XYZ file of C-alpha atoms in Angstrom:
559
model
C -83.302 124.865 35.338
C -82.852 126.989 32.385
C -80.504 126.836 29.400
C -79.006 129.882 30.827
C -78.722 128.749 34.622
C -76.797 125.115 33.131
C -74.339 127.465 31.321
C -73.646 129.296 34.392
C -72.979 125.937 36.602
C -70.977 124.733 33.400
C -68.481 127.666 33.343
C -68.139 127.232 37.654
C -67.087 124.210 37.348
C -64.474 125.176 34.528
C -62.744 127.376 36.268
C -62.305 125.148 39.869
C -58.997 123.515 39.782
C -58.904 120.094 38.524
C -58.107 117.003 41.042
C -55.071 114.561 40.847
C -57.875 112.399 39.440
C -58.696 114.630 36.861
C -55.077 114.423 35.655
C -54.827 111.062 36.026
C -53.322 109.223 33.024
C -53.233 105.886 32.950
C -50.597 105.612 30.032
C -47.875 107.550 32.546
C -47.125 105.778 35.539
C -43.952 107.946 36.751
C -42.215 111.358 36.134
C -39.214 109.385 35.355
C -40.437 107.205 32.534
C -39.394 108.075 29.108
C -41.213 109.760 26.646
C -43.036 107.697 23.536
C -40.490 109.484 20.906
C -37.582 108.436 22.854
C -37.943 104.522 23.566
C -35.399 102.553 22.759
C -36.459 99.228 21.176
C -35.959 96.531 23.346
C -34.656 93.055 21.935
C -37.114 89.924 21.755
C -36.272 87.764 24.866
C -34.479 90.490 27.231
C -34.976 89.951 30.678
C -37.090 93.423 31.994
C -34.809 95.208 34.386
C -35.659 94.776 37.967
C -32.912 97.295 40.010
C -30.538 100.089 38.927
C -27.782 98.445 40.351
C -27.427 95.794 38.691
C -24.295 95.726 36.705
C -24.831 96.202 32.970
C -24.309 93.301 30.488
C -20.377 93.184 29.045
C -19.489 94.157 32.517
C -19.862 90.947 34.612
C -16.550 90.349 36.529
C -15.482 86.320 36.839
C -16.558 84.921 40.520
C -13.461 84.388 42.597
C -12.762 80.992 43.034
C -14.181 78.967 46.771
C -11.687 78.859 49.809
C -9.521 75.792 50.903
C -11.821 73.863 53.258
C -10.268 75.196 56.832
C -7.962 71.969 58.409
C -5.268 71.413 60.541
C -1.936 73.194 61.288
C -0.252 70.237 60.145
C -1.680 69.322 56.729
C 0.405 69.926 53.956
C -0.172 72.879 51.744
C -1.889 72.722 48.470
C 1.520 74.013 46.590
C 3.526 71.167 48.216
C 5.433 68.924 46.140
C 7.930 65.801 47.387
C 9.657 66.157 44.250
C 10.777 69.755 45.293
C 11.108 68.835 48.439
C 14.014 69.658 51.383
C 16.208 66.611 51.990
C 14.819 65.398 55.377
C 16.124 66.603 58.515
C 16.489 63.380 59.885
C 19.398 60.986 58.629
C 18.262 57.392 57.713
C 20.536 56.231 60.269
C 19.046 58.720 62.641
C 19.804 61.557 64.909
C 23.041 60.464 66.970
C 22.052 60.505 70.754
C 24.113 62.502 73.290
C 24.907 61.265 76.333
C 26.126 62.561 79.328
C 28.145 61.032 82.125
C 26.543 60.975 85.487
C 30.125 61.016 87.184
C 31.386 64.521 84.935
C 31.127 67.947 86.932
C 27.636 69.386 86.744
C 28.946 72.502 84.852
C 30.710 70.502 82.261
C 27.311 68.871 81.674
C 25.162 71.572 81.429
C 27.940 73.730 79.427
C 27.955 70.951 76.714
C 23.862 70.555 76.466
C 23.389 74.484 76.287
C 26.260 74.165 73.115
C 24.099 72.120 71.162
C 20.570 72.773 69.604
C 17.311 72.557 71.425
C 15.943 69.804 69.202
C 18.628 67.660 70.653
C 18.723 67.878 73.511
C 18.304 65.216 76.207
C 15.279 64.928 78.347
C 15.345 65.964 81.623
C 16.395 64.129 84.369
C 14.190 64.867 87.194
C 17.035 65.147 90.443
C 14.309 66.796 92.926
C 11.224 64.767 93.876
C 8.305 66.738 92.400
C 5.783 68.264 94.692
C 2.051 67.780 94.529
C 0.580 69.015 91.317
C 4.133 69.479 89.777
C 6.909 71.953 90.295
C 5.656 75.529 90.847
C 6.947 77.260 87.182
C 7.403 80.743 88.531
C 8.767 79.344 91.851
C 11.615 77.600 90.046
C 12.317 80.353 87.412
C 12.770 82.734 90.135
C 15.445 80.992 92.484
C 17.034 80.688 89.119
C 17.541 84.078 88.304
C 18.178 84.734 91.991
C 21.265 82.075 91.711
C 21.971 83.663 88.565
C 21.665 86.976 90.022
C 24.569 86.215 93.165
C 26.798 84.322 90.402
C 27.000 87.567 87.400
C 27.214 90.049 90.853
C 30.188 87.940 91.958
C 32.417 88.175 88.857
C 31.450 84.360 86.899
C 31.369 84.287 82.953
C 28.217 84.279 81.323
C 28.679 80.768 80.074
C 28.627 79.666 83.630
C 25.909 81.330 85.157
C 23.741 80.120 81.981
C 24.967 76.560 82.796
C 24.033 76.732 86.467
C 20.705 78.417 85.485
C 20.311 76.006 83.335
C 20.733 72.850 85.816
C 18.569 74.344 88.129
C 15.782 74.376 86.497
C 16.213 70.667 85.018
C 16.795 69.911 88.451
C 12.766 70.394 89.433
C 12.007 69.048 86.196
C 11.602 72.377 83.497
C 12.414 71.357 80.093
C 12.497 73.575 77.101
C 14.557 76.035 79.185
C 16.378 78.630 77.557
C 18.762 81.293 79.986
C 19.848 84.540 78.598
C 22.760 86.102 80.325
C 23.960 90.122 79.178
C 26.170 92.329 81.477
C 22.794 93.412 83.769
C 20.014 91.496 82.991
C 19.266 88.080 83.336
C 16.397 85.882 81.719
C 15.113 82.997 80.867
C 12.171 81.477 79.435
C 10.610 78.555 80.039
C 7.528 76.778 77.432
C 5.873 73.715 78.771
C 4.594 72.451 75.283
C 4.477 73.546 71.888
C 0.552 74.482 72.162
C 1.025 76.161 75.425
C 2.156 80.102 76.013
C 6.008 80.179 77.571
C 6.739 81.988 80.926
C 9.336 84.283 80.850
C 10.795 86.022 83.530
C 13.752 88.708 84.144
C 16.040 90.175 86.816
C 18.457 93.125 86.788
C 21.857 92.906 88.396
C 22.046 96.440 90.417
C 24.912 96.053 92.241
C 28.613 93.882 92.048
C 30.942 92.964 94.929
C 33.533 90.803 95.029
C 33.040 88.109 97.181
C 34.875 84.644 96.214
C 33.396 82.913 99.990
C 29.609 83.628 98.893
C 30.256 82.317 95.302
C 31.479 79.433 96.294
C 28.369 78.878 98.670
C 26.151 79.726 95.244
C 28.119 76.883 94.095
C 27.599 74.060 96.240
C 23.994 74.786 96.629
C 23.899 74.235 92.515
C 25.772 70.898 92.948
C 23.331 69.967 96.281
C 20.283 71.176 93.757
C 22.118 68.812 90.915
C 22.738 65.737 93.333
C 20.588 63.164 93.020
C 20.950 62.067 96.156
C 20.202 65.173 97.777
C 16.916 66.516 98.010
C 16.965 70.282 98.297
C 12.859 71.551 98.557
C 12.148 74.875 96.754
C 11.736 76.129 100.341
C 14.969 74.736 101.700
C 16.672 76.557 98.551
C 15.481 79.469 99.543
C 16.511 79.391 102.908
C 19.824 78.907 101.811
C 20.221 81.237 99.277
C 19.070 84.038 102.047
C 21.566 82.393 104.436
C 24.584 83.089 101.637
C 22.943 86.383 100.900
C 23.236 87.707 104.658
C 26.490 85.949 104.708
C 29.424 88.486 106.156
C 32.629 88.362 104.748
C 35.187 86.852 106.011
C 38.069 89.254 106.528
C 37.157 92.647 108.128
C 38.288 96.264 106.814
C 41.752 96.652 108.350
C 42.538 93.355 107.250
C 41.780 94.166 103.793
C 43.596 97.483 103.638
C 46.378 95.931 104.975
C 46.524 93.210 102.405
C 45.916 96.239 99.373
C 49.644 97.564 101.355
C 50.749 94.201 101.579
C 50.138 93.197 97.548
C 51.434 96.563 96.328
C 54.823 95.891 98.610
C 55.297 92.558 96.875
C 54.328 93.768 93.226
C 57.276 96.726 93.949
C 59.614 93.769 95.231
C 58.973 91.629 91.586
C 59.962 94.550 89.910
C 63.325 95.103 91.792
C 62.488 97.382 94.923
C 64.084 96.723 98.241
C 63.153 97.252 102.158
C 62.332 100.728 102.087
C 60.510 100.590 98.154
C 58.496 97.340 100.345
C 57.524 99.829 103.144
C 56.807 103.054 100.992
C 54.683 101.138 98.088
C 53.072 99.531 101.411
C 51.748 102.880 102.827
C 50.869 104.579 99.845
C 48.800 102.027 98.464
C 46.869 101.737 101.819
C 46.524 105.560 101.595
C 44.696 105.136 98.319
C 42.268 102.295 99.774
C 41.266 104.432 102.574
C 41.126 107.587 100.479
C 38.887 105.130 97.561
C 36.648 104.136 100.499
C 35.930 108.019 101.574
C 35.077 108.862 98.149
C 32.718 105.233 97.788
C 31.029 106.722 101.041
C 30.369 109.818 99.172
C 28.579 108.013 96.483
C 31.370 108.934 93.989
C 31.263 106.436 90.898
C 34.000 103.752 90.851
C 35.767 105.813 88.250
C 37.247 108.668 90.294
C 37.778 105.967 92.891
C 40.282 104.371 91.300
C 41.809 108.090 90.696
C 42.167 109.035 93.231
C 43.549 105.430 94.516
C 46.200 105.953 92.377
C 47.590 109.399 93.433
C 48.903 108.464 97.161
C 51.770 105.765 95.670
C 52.861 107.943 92.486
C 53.078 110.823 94.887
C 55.529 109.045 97.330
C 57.716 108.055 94.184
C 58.085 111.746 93.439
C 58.542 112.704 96.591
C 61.529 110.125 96.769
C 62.509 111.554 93.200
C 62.312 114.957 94.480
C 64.355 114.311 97.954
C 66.918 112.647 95.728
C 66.860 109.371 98.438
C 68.938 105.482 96.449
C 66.379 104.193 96.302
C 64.086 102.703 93.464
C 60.902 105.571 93.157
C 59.620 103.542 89.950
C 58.770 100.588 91.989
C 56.948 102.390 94.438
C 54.863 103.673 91.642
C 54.635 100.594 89.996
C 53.485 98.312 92.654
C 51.000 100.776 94.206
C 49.541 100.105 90.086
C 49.311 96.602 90.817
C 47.034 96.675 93.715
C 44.811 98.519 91.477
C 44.987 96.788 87.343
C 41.383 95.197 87.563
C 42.588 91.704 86.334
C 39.666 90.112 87.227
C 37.453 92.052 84.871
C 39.904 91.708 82.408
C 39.889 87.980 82.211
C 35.904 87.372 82.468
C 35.519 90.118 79.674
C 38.141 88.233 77.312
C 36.547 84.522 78.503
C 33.083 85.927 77.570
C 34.296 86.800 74.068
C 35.784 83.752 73.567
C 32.622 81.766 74.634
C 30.333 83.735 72.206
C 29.227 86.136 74.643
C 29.853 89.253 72.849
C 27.814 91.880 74.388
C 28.924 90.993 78.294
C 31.850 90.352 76.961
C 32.245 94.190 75.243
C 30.352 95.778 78.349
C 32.591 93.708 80.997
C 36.009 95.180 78.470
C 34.634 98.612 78.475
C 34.237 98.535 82.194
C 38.149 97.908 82.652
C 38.772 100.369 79.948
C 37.418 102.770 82.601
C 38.727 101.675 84.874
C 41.779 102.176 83.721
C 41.603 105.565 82.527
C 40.784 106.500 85.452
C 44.415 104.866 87.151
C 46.074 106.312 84.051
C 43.891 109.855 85.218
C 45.633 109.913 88.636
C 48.932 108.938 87.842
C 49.413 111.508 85.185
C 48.351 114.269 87.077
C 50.951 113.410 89.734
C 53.738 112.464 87.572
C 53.220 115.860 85.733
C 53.285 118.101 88.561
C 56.627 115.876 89.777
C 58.281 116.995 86.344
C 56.993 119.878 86.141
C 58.695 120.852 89.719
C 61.749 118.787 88.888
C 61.380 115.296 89.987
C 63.785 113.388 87.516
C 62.283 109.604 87.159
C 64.148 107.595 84.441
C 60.976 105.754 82.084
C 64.701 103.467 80.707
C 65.025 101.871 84.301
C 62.280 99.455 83.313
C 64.863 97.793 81.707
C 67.048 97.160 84.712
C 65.537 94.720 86.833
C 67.358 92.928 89.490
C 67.018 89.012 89.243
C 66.269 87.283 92.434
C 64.563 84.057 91.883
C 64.003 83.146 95.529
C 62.891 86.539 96.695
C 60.784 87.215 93.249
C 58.837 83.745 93.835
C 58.292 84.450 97.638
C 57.064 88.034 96.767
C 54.943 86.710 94.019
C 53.321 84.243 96.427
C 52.797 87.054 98.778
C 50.885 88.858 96.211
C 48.785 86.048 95.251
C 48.012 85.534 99.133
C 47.154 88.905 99.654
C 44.940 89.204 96.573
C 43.128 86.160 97.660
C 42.292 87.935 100.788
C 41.312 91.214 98.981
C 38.954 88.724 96.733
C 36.998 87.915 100.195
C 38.132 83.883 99.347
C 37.634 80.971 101.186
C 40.308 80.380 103.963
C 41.001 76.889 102.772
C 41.575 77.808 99.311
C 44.301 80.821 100.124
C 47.272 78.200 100.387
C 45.994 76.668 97.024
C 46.247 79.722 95.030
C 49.126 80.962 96.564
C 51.013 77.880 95.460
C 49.638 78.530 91.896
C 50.670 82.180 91.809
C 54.102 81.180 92.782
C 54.433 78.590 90.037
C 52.698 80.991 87.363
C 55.728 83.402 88.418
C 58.602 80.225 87.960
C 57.066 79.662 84.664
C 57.203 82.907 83.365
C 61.102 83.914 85.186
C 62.542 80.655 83.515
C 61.235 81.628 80.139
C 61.869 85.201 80.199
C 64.827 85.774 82.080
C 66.590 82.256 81.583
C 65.717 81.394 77.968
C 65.385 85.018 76.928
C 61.389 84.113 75.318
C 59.795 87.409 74.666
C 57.607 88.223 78.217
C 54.191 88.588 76.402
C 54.648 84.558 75.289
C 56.179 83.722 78.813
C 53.176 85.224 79.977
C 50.460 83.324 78.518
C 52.258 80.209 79.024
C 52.448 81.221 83.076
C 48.724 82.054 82.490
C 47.597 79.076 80.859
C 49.087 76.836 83.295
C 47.126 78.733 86.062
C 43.826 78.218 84.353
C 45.085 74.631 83.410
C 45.629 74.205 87.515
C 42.776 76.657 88.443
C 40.332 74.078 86.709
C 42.030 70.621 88.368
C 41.536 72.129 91.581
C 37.876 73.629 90.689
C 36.765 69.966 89.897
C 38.195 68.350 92.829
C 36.858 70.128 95.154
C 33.106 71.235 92.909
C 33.519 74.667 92.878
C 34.045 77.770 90.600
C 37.325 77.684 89.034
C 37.531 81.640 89.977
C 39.182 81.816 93.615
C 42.217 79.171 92.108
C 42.668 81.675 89.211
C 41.639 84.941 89.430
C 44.218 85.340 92.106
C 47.160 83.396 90.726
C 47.308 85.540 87.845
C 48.324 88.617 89.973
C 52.011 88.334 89.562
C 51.927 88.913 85.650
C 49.503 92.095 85.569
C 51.534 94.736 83.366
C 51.857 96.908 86.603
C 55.883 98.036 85.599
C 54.350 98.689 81.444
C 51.369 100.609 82.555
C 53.482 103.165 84.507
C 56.899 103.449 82.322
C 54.174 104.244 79.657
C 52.376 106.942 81.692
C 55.394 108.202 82.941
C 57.044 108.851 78.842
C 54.112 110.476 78.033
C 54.445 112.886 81.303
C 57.564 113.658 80.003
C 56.036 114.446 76.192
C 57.654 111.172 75.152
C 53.933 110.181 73.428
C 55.432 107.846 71.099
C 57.870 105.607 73.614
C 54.698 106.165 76.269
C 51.941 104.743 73.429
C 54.421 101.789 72.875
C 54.672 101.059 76.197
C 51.137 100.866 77.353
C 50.641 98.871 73.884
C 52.753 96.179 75.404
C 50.778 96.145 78.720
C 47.862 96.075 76.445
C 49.531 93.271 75.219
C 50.345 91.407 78.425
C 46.712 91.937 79.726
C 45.266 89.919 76.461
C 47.674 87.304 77.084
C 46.625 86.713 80.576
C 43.359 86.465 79.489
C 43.519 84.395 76.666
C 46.110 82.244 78.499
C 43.835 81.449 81.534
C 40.961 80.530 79.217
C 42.995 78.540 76.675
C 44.575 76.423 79.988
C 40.744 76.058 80.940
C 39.901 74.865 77.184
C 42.894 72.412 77.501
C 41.612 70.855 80.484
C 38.239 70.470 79.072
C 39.057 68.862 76.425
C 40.823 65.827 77.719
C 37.886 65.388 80.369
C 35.786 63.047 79.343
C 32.032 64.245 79.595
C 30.377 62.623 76.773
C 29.844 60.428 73.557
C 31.362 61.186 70.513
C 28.833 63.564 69.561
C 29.649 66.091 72.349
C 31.976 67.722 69.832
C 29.209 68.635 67.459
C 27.860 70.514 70.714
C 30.846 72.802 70.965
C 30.132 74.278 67.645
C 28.426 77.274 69.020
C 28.765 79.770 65.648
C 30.004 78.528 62.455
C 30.421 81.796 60.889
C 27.929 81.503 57.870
């Protein structure tokens, strides 16, 4: 090849574009490395830098400190000290044991054991024999609320259907039991260790009749379940309970209207009516019972029931006002009231407060508030249309009342006879509370009309002694205390205060009217507190326990 020929190949080859290879320096290894001007000198001994994140020197953060070892629940905690230290909770001479008497009602031992705290209270004292693989939980907690259920429906405190929730289910053996009673809903909640998950179960009271005959049945199937001489199976308690649930009452329909006409006869009688005022508060008061039951098969709420209960006897006093007829129209008014004055929501409202019960006990007060503004509804519209078209009734004649000490205390026994009946009781307890209504209404004459004692004191004396009595004859013969009191009390319901009040405000006498209902208001707390203070009083000379029972009746301290 020539010298010309090479030069030709020579420039060829210059202008081809050069390989990777070509450019290949072995001095730069990446794009990213830094140029030889701008190196920054690097300090004998430093460690050569193996990923961009690690965290620059000057910047190292402290390492947090190792965990606690994972232990038990129950090891003390690493900040614990016993100098700092609670004093311990038990005393060096130990925690006081409570016993119960064997022979004491079932209610009075269940009432004192729910008083006191959980931690001491006794074990349970298996009454039932257990069945095969132990009680069925759910079994037992649900014939307890059912029991509970018929008890709350019927009218009991709350204290009392907690106590004989309670005792059932330490009856089968449940411990750790806790009942929660409210105006509707009933609960309780059962936990069989303190590892294991509790079962809790509810029921909602729907609907409430009175029906004294079926509680007392609740009753003695609680002091069967309690006996421990009676065995009573989960499935024989059942039976039972849907025997006293399909239970029919004991007095029919016309029986119970005519004991409404009889009760509002009597009331007018107390208050210083005669034969015809007997008669006339008779039928209008069984005029409002039938009219009440029309509007209850309407599905009318209870509240214009009792209005329009009350219209039929304040009508017949006008008309008696208007015809201008001797005789007293007041008492024809007023006793027509007392067939209607819901005492016994009154009293289980004010027991509930005074047990600690506060919401039942503010529902069950709110429910008679109703209720009476709904008697004080239909009387005022009748007594204002009766002024209004000149009926002339005198609100002073309360204070002329006619003393008659042998026909007041048969009248007041009538009442309380006929009230019993309207209560659905027991046949064999009528002649018992009709004997304590009668001496409830000696009480309170003798102080207030012989001694000249103001009536609302008279009162709760009369209504202490009839809870005082009410509870005698409740432990004698096991049962609820209701039927011997509930009844009774009927006599001293401010039937004759309720309507002079109405009537002074019909007649724009607001101030004289407000006083007067104030003092019924009056007389209605004293019944209450009266029955449950005679209740207390018994109580508290029974004997049901050690000396540490007391320290169970602390239920709130108030800090």
């Amino acid at each position: 090849m020539s010298f010309r020929e090479r030069c030709e190949v020579t420039e060829a080859e210059d202008r081809k574009p050069r390989s990777d290879e070509a450019r290949y320096d072995p001095e730069i290894t990446s794009e990213f490395a830094i140029p030889a001007g701008l190196d920054v000198p690097r300090t004998v001994g430093e460690a050569e830098t193996t990923s961009e994140f690690t965290v620059p020197k000057g910047l190292h953060t402290p390492e947090p400190p190792s965990a606690e070892p994972e232990g038990s629940a129950f090891s003390l905690p690493s900040t614990y000290s016993a100098e700092d230290s609670l004093v311990a909770f038990t005393p060096a001479t130990g925690v006081p044991l409570v016993s119960l008497i064997k022979d004491a009602p079932w209610q009075d031992r269940m009432r004192t054991m729910l008083r006191m705290p959980v931690a001491e209270r006794p074990a349970p004292e298996q009454v039932q024999r257990e069945e095969e693989g132990g009680p069925a939980v759910p079994r037992v907690l649900d014939l307890t609320l059912r029991i509970g259920e018929l008890l709350l429906a019927g009218g009991e405190g709350a204290e009392d259907v907690e106590a004989a929730m309670f005792a059932v289910c330490r009856s089968y053996g449940l411990d750790r039991c806790e009942p929660n009673v409210t105006f509707t809903l009933l609960s309780i909640s059962h936990q069989p260790s303190l590892v294991e998950d509790p079962v809790t179960a509810s029921r909602t009271v729907r609907r409430r009749g009175t029906d004294y005959t079926r509680l007392a049945a609740v009753f003695r199937l609680v002091d069967d379940l309690t006996d421990p001489e009676t065995h009573v199976s989960l499935e024989e308690a059942y039976r039972r309970l849907a025997e006293i649930r399909r239970n029919r009452h004991p007095y029919p329909g016309w029986a119970l209207t005519l004991a409404g006409g009889l009760l509002a006869g009597a009331a007018s009688v107390l208050v210083g009516g005669d034969l015809i005022v007997f008669v006339a508060a008779a039928v209008g008061a069984m005029l409002g019972d039938r009219l009440a039951w029309l509007c209850a098969g309407r599905g009318l709420p209870e509240f214009y029931q009792f209005t329009v209960a009350a219209m039929p006897p304040a009508a017949i006093g006008v008309a008696f006002a208007l015809a201008h007829v001797d005789v007293k129209a007041a008492a024809v008014v007023t006793g027509g009231l007392f067939a209607l004055l819901p005492g016994r929501a009154l009293v289980a409202g004010v027991q509930d407060g005074l047990t600690g019960f506060y919401i039942t006990a503010a529902a069950r007060l709110l429910e008679v508030l109703y209720f009476f503004v709904g008697i004080v509804a239909g009387v005022l519209v009748v007594l204002y249309f009766g002024v209004k078209i000149g009926g002339k009734l005198n609100p002073d004649a309360a204070l002329i009342i006619n003393e008659r000490p042998l026909i007041q205390i048969a009248a007041s026994m009538l009442l309380s006879l006929t009230f019993a009946v309207l209560l659905q009781q027991e046949r064999s307890t009528v002649l018992w509370v009709t004997l304590n209504g009668g001496v409830a209404w000696t009480v309170y004459g003798a102080m207030h009309y012989v001694a000249d004692i103001s009536p609302v004191a008279s009162t709760a004396v009369a209504a202490g002694l009839v809870g005082l009595f009410g509870q005698l004859l409740s432990r004698y013969r096991f049962a609820s205390a209701l039927p011997y009191t509930t009844a009774a009390i009927g006599p001293l319901l401010p039937g004759s205060a309720t309507y002079f009040g109405l009537l002074s405000m019909a007649q724009n006498e607001v101030d004289k009217g407000l006083v007067s209902l104030a003092n019924a208001a009056s007389l209605a707390m004293a019944i209450a507190i009266g029955v449950n203070l005679g209740s207390e009083i018994f109580r508290l000379f029974l004997r049901v326990g050690s000396a540490g029972k007391r320290r169970a009746a602390k239920r709130t301290r108030g800090f």
